[in-house]
Amino acid sequence: MPDALSDNKATDYAAYFSEPTDELLKEIEDFTLNHHEHANMLSGPLQGKLLEMLSKIIKPQRILEVGTFVGYSALCLAKGLQPGGRLHTLELRHEDADIAQNYFTKSSHNDQIILHRGNALEIIPSLNEPWDLVFIDADKTNYTNYYELVLPGLKSGGVILADNVLFHGEVLNEKISGKNAKAIHEFNQHVARDERVQQVMITLRDGLMLIIKK
């Protein structure tokens, strides 16, 4: 592949010609890159803008996010919420939840975002909402479990977005090693075999699977 089309250069080029993020998202990005030991988990401006625009296209009343991290992706998704809409976001780590809540409070969507702390496998069944849009970006070994928990509550025509479906390129190896890469590959296979949905894998950042329920 020519050097001019390398991933980093293509990403930089795409970011240059994409609408910039707002000041609050830039604040979150700067804080995370400078202070969080897992800054690589941040969605970032390019993927964040895609999440925002997909949400605006879908015009959801109910969004579920599995894996809040520091709140960046939730605030992107919230930009498409309709009046009276709600975004439920789930985070296991209390320190990250505290950071996210701080940024939610600063947002114009604060009254539309509900942060749940704890195990997503236990929280999801208790919510009982008709989801228009679901974003899965949590522990990789439970992706298939999360998918199966949310799909029954997803409206027909509703969308699931699953992040990290390329898992740092490890799923491309002839012999996949590591429990996370194996779990992601199994999830990708599971979705591909599922006749209840349509799906397309997008090679942005670490891979994003867009899934539509039939």
Phi, psi and omega in degrees: 000132179301146182301327182297341181252017178298155185306313184296317181292320178295319179295316178298319179296314180298318180296322181298322183262013175254153179300133180292160179281168180279176187294322181294317178295323177295322177298316179296316180299312181298315180299313184295315180296328184267340189230347185256132182289345178244044183300336180296345180280350180293137179299317178086167189299316185290310178293322178301318179294323176296316178300316179300312185289324175297319178297320179293327177290316183288328181056058187285150168265329181225123177240139172241129175242123178258100184109091184282322191054240183257011172097357184299306184293326178299318180292328175293313181295325182296340181295341179262357181300140177276162178307131183083358181285161181224144173242119175261125180234139190242129180221130181279321185275120185293326180297315177293322178298321178297317179298313181299315181299323177301317180285326176300320181298329179279349187270151175290348180261012185306320183284356179254354184253126179244116182263125178250133179252130178138195184281119183298328180297332178269326185283318185306310181297338183277348187280321175052054179243151173274102187281136172265329186211132178231134176241119181255117181207062184230206182299131190291330183292345180250012181305313182295323177295316178299316180303312182290332177287323185270335186300318179300327180272356179281131178296153172299128186088354178289164188238136167249132173246125179244126183269163174062032183283356170259346179038068176059023180082358183293333180288349180275347181292146180300320175243111184275125178240162182091132186295325182290314178297318178298318180296320179293317179298318178295322176297314179301319177294318181300314180294318181298330180272350188278113182282357178279350188223166165245150182211153172218138178263129182253130186270034175278133177055244183259020178092131181227123177263123176257120187237129177244129179282131181290000000 
